[in-house]
Coordinates of C-alpha atoms in Angstrom, one line a residue:
Chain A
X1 CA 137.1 2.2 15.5
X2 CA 134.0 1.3 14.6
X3 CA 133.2 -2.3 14.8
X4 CA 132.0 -4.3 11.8
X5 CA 129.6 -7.6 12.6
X6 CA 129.5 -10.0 10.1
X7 CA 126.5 -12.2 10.1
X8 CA 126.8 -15.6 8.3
X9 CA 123.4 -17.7 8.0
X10 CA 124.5 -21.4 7.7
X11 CA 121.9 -24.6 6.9
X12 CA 124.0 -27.7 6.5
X13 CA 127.0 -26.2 5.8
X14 CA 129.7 -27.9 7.9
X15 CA 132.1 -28.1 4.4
X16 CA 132.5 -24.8 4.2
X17 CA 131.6 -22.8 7.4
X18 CA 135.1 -23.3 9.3
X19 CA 137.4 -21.8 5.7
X20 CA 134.8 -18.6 5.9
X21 CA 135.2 -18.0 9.1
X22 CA 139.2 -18.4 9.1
X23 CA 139.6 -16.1 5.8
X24 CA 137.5 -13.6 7.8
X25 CA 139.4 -14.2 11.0
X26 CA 142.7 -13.5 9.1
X27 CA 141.3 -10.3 7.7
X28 CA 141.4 -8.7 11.4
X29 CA 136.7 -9.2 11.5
X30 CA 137.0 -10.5 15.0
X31 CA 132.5 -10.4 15.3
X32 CA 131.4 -13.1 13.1
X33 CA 128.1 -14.4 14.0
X34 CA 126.7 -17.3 12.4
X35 CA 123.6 -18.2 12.1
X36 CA 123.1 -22.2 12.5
X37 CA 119.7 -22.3 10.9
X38 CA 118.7 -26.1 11.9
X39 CA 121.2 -27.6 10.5
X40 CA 121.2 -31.8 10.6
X41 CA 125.1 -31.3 10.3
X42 CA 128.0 -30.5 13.0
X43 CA 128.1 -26.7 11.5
X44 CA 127.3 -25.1 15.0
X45 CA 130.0 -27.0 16.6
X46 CA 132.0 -26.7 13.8
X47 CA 131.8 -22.9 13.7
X48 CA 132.6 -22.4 17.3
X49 CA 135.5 -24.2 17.5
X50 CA 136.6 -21.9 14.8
X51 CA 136.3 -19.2 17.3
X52 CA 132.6 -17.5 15.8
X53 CA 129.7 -17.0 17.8
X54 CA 127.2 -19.3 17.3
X55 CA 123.3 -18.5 17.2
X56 CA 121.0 -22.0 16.8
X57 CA 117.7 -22.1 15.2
X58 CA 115.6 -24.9 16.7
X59 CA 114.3 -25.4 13.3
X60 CA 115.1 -24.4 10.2
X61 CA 113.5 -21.2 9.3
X62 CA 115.0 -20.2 6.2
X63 CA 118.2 -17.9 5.0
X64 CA 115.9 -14.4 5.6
X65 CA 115.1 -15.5 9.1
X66 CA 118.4 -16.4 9.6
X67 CA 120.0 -13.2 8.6
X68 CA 117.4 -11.3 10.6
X69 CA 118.5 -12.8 13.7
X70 CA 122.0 -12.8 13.3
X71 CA 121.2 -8.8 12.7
X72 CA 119.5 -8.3 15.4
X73 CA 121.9 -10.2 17.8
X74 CA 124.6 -8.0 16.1
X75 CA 122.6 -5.1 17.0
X76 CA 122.0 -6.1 20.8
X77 CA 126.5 -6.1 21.0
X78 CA 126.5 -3.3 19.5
X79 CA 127.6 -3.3 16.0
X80 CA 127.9 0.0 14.2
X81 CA 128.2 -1.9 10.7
X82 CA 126.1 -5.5 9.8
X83 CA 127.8 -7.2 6.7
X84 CA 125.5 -10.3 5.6
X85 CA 128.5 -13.0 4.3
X86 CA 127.5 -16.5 3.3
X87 CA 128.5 -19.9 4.4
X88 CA 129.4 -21.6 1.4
X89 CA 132.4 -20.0 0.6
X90 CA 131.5 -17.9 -2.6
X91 CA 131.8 -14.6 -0.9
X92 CA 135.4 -13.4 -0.2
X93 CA 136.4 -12.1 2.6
X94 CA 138.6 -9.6 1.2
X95 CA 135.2 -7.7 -0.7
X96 CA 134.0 -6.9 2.7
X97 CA 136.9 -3.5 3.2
X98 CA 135.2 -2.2 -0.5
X99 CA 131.8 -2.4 0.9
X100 CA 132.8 -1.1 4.3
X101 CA 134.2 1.6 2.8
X102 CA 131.4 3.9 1.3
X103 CA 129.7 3.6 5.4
X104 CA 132.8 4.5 7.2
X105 CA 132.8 7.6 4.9
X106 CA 129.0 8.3 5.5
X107 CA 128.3 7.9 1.0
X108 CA 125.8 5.6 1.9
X109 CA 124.3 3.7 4.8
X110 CA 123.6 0.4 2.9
X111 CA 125.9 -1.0 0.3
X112 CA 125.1 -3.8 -2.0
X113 CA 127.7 -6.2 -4.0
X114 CA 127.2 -6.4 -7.1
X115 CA 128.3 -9.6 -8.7
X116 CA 127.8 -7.9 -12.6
X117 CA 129.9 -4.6 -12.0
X118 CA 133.2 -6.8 -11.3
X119 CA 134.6 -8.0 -14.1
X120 CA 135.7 -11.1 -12.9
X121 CA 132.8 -13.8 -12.4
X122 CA 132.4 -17.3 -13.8
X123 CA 128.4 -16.8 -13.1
X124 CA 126.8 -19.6 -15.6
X125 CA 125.6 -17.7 -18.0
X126 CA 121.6 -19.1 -17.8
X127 CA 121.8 -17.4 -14.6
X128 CA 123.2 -14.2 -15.4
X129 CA 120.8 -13.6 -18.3
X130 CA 117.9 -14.9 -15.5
X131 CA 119.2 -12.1 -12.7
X132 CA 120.4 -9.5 -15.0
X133 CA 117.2 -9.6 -17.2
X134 CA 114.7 -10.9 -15.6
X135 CA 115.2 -9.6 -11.9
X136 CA 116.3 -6.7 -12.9
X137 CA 113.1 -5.9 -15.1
X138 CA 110.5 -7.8 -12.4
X139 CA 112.1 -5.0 -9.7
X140 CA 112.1 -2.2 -11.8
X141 CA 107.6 -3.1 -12.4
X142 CA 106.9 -3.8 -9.1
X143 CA 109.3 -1.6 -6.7
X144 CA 110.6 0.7 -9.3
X145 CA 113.9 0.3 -8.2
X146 CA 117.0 0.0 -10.7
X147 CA 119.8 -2.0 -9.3
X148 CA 122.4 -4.0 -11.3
X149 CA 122.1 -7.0 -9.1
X150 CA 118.9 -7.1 -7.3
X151 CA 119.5 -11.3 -6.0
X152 CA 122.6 -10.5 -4.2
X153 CA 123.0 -11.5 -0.7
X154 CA 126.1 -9.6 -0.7
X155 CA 125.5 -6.4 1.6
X156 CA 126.6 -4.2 4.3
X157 CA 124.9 -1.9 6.3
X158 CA 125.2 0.5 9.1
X159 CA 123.0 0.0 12.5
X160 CA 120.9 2.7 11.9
X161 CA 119.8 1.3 8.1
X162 CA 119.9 -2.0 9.9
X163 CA 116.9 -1.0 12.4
X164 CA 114.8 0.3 9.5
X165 CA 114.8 -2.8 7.2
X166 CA 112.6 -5.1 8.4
X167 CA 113.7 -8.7 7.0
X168 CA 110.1 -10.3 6.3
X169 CA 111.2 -12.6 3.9
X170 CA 112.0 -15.9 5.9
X171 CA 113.6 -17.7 2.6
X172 CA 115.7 -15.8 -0.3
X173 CA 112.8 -13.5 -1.4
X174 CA 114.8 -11.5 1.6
X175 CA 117.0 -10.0 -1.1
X176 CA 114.8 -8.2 -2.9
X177 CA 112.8 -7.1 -0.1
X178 CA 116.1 -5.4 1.6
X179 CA 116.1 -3.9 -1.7
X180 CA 112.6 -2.4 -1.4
X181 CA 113.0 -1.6 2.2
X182 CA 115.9 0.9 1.4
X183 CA 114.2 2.0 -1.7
X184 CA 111.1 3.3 0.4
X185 CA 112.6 4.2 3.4
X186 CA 114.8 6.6 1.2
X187 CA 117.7 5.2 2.9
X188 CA 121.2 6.1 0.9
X189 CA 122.6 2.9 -0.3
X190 CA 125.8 2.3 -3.0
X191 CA 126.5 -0.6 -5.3
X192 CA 129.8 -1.8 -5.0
X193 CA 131.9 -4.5 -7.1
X194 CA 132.0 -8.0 -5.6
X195 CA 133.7 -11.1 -7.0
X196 CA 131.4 -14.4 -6.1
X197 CA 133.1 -17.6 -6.9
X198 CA 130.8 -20.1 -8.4
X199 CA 132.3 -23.6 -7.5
X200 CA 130.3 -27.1 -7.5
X201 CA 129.8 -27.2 -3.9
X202 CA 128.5 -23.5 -3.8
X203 CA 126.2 -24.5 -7.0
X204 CA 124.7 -27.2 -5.3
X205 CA 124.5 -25.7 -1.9
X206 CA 122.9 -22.5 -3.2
X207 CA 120.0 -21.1 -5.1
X208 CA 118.6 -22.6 -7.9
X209 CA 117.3 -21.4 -11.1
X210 CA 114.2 -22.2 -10.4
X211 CA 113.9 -21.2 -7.0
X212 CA 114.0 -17.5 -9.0
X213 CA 110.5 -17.9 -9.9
X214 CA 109.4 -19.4 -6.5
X215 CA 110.9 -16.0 -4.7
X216 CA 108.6 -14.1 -8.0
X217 CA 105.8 -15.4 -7.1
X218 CA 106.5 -14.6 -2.6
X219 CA 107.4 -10.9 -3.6
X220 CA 103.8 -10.8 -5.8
X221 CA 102.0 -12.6 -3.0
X222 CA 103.8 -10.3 -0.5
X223 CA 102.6 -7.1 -2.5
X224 CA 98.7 -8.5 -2.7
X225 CA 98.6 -8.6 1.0
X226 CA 99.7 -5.0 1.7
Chain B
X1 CA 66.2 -43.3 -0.3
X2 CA 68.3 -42.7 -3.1
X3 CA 71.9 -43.9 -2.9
X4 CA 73.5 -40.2 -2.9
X5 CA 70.5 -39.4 -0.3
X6 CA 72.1 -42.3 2.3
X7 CA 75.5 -40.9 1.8
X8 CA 74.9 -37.5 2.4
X9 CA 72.9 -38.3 5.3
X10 CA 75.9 -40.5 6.8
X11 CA 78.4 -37.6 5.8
X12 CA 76.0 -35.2 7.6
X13 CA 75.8 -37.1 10.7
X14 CA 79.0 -38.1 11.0
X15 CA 80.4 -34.7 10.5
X16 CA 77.7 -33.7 13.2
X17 CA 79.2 -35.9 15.6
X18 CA 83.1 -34.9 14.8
X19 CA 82.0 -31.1 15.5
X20 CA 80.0 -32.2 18.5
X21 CA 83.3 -33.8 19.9
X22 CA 85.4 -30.6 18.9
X23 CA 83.2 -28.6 21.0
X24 CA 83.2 -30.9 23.8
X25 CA 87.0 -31.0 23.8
X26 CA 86.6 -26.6 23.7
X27 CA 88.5 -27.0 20.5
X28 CA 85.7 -24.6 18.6
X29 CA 83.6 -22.3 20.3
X30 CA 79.5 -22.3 20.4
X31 CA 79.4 -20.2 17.9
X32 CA 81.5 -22.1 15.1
X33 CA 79.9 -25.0 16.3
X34 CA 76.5 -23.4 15.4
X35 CA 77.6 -22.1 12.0
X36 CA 78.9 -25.8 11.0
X37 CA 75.8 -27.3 11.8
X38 CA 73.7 -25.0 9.6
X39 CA 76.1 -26.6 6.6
X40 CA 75.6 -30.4 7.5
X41 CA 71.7 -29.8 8.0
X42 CA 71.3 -27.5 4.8
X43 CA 72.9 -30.4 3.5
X44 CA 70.6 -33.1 4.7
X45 CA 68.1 -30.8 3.3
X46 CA 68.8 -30.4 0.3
X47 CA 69.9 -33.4 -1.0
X48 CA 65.8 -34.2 0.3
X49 CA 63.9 -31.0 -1.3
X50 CA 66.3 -29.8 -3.9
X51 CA 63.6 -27.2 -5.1
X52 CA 64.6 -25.3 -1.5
X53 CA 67.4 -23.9 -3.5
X54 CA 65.3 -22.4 -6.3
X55 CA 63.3 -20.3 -4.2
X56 CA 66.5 -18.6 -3.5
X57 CA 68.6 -19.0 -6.8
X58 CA 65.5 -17.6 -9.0
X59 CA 66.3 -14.4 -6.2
X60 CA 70.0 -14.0 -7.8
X61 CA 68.7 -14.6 -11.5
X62 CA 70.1 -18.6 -11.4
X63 CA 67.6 -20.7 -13.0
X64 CA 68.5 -24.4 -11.6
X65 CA 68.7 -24.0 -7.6
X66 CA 71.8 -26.8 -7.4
X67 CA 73.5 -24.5 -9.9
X68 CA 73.4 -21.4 -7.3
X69 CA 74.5 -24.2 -4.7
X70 CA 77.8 -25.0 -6.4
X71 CA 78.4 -21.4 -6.9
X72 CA 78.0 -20.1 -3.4
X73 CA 80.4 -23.3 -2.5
X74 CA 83.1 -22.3 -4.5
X75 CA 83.2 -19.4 -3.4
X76 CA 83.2 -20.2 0.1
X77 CA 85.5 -22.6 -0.4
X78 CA 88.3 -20.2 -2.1
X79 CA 87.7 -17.7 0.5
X80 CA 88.4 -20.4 3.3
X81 CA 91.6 -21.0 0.9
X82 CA 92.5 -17.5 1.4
X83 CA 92.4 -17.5 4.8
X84 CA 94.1 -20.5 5.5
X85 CA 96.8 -19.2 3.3
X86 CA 97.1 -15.8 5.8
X87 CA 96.6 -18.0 8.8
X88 CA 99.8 -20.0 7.5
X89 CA 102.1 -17.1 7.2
X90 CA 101.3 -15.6 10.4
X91 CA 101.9 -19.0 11.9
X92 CA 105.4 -18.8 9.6
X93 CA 106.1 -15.5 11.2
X94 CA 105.5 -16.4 14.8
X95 CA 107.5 -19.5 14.6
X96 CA 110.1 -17.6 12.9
X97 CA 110.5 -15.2 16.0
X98 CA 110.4 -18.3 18.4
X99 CA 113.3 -19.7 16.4
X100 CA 115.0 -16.4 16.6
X101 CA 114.7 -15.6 20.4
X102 CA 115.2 -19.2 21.4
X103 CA 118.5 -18.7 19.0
X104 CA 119.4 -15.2 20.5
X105 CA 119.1 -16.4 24.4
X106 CA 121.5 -19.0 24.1
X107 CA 125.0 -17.8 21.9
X108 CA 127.5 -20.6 21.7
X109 CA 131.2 -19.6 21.8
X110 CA 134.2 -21.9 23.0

């Protein structure tokens, strides 16, 4: 059997972190690393006493730096398959088996969820006319990559994809540089159907609008260095 | 002395003396502590015998010598900018490992 690692990056999170790791828990994924990335809150003790393995950041260093961590950690036990999962309880748990799938059958060695090919989603609609037009079309210039839903932090991988990409991307540019990563290491990838649940507490908690053009302008700064 | 004269001079000497220390302290090396000088003393200079900058700007077509000046500064000044800005995210980066292997030694699990 192969064994599926799934790596949670948590800042301030101690709401939500103990529900994600049970729903996961009762889906049989006994390898949940999280990823306390400096948090001022009790979310590392939190998450261990639900039973996950718990990673501390001195400092906080950003979800990218968290993720790449928790990766590599996942990696050093082992893991033949990395699924990144966040803290705040949007992701569901039971979305993991469809994105699983496609790398157990060797279709592809990355999988992404994509949040626009479920039909199911209460994204506010500002945002889905920001990711699905103007993401979409700013990856397309730059990387020439087409994907549905290129800000999703929905993904699964398998170790060998997992020691190609190189996370760079300490904050949340990190998405669409895994995205560029696979696209020019030619490694096989999938897009899969995820349902995200937008609630208050995951608004709030997560990415803001505006933080979409802060990650623009890291991916063009990024792409001037090279 | 003009007023703007006096200040410059006091910025030029105290500057000398805050890179004098730095070097004392090993914080820059002979060489940095070299190039900073020439900037405080062209300074002192200038601000003196502003026609030394003419001889030079007529060279690169720029009629008014203190026009040149402010050019050349600029540009230094962005470049500085732009390596800061490098500096910074390879600072970022080596933090970031720190934070990770720090993180990676020590697993917590009850």
């Amino acid at each position: 059997m192969d064994s599926v690692f799934i790596v949670i990056p948590a800042f301030n999170e101690e709401k939500s972190i103990v529900g994600v790791i049970k729903d996961l828990f009762s889906r049989n994924y006994r390898n949940v690393v999280v990823v306390d990335d400096g948090s001022s809150d009790r979310t590392a003790e939190f998450a261990a006493e639900a039973g996950a393995e718990v990673l501390v950041h001195p400092i906080n260093r950003g979800q990218g730096a968290g993720l790449r961590t928790g990766t590599d950690y996942a990696l050093s036990k082992g893991a033949d398959i990395i699924v990144h999962f966040d803290a705040d309880g949007q992701m569901r748990a039971e979305d993991i088996a469809s994105l699983v799938k496609p790398l157990k059958s060797g279709k592809a060695e990355v999988s992404f969820g994509s949040r626009f090919m479920a039909k199911k989603s209460n994204m506010p609609i500002v945002r889905k006319f920001l990711l699905r037009f103007g993401f979409k079309t700013f990856m397309r210039i730059m990387y020439g990559v087409s994907m549905s839903d290129p800000q999703s932090g929905f993904r699964a991988m398998t170790a060998g994809a997992a020691r190609q990409i190189h996370i760079t991307q300490r904050g949340m540019a990190h998405c669409s540089e895994i995205i560029e990563e696979v696209h020019r290491k030619k490694i096989p990838f999938i897009e899969v159907p995820v349902v995200i649940r937008y609630t208050e507490y995951s608004l709030k908690h997560g990415q803001s609008n505006l933080d979409g053009f802060r990650i623009v302008a890291r991916l063009v700064w990024r792409k001037l260095l090279k | 002395m003009t007023p703007l004269q006096i200040v410059v001079v006091l910025f030029a000497l105290f500057a000398f003396s805050r890179t004098l220390l730095r070097l004392r302290d090993s914080k820059i090396s002979m060489k940095e502590f070299l190039l900073w000088n020439t900037v405080w003393i062209s300074m002192a200079v200038i601000v003196f015998q502003p026609w030394v900058t003419d001889i030079v700007s007529q060279k690169f077509g720029i009629s008014r010598g203190i026009d040149f000046v402010v050019y050349i500064t600029i540009l230094v000044i962005l470049y500085l900018i732009f390596r800061l800005f490098v500096q910074l995210e390879s600072m970022e980066q080596e933090l970031t490992k720190i934070a990770s292997t720090i993180a990676q030694q020590h697993p917590k699990k009850k």
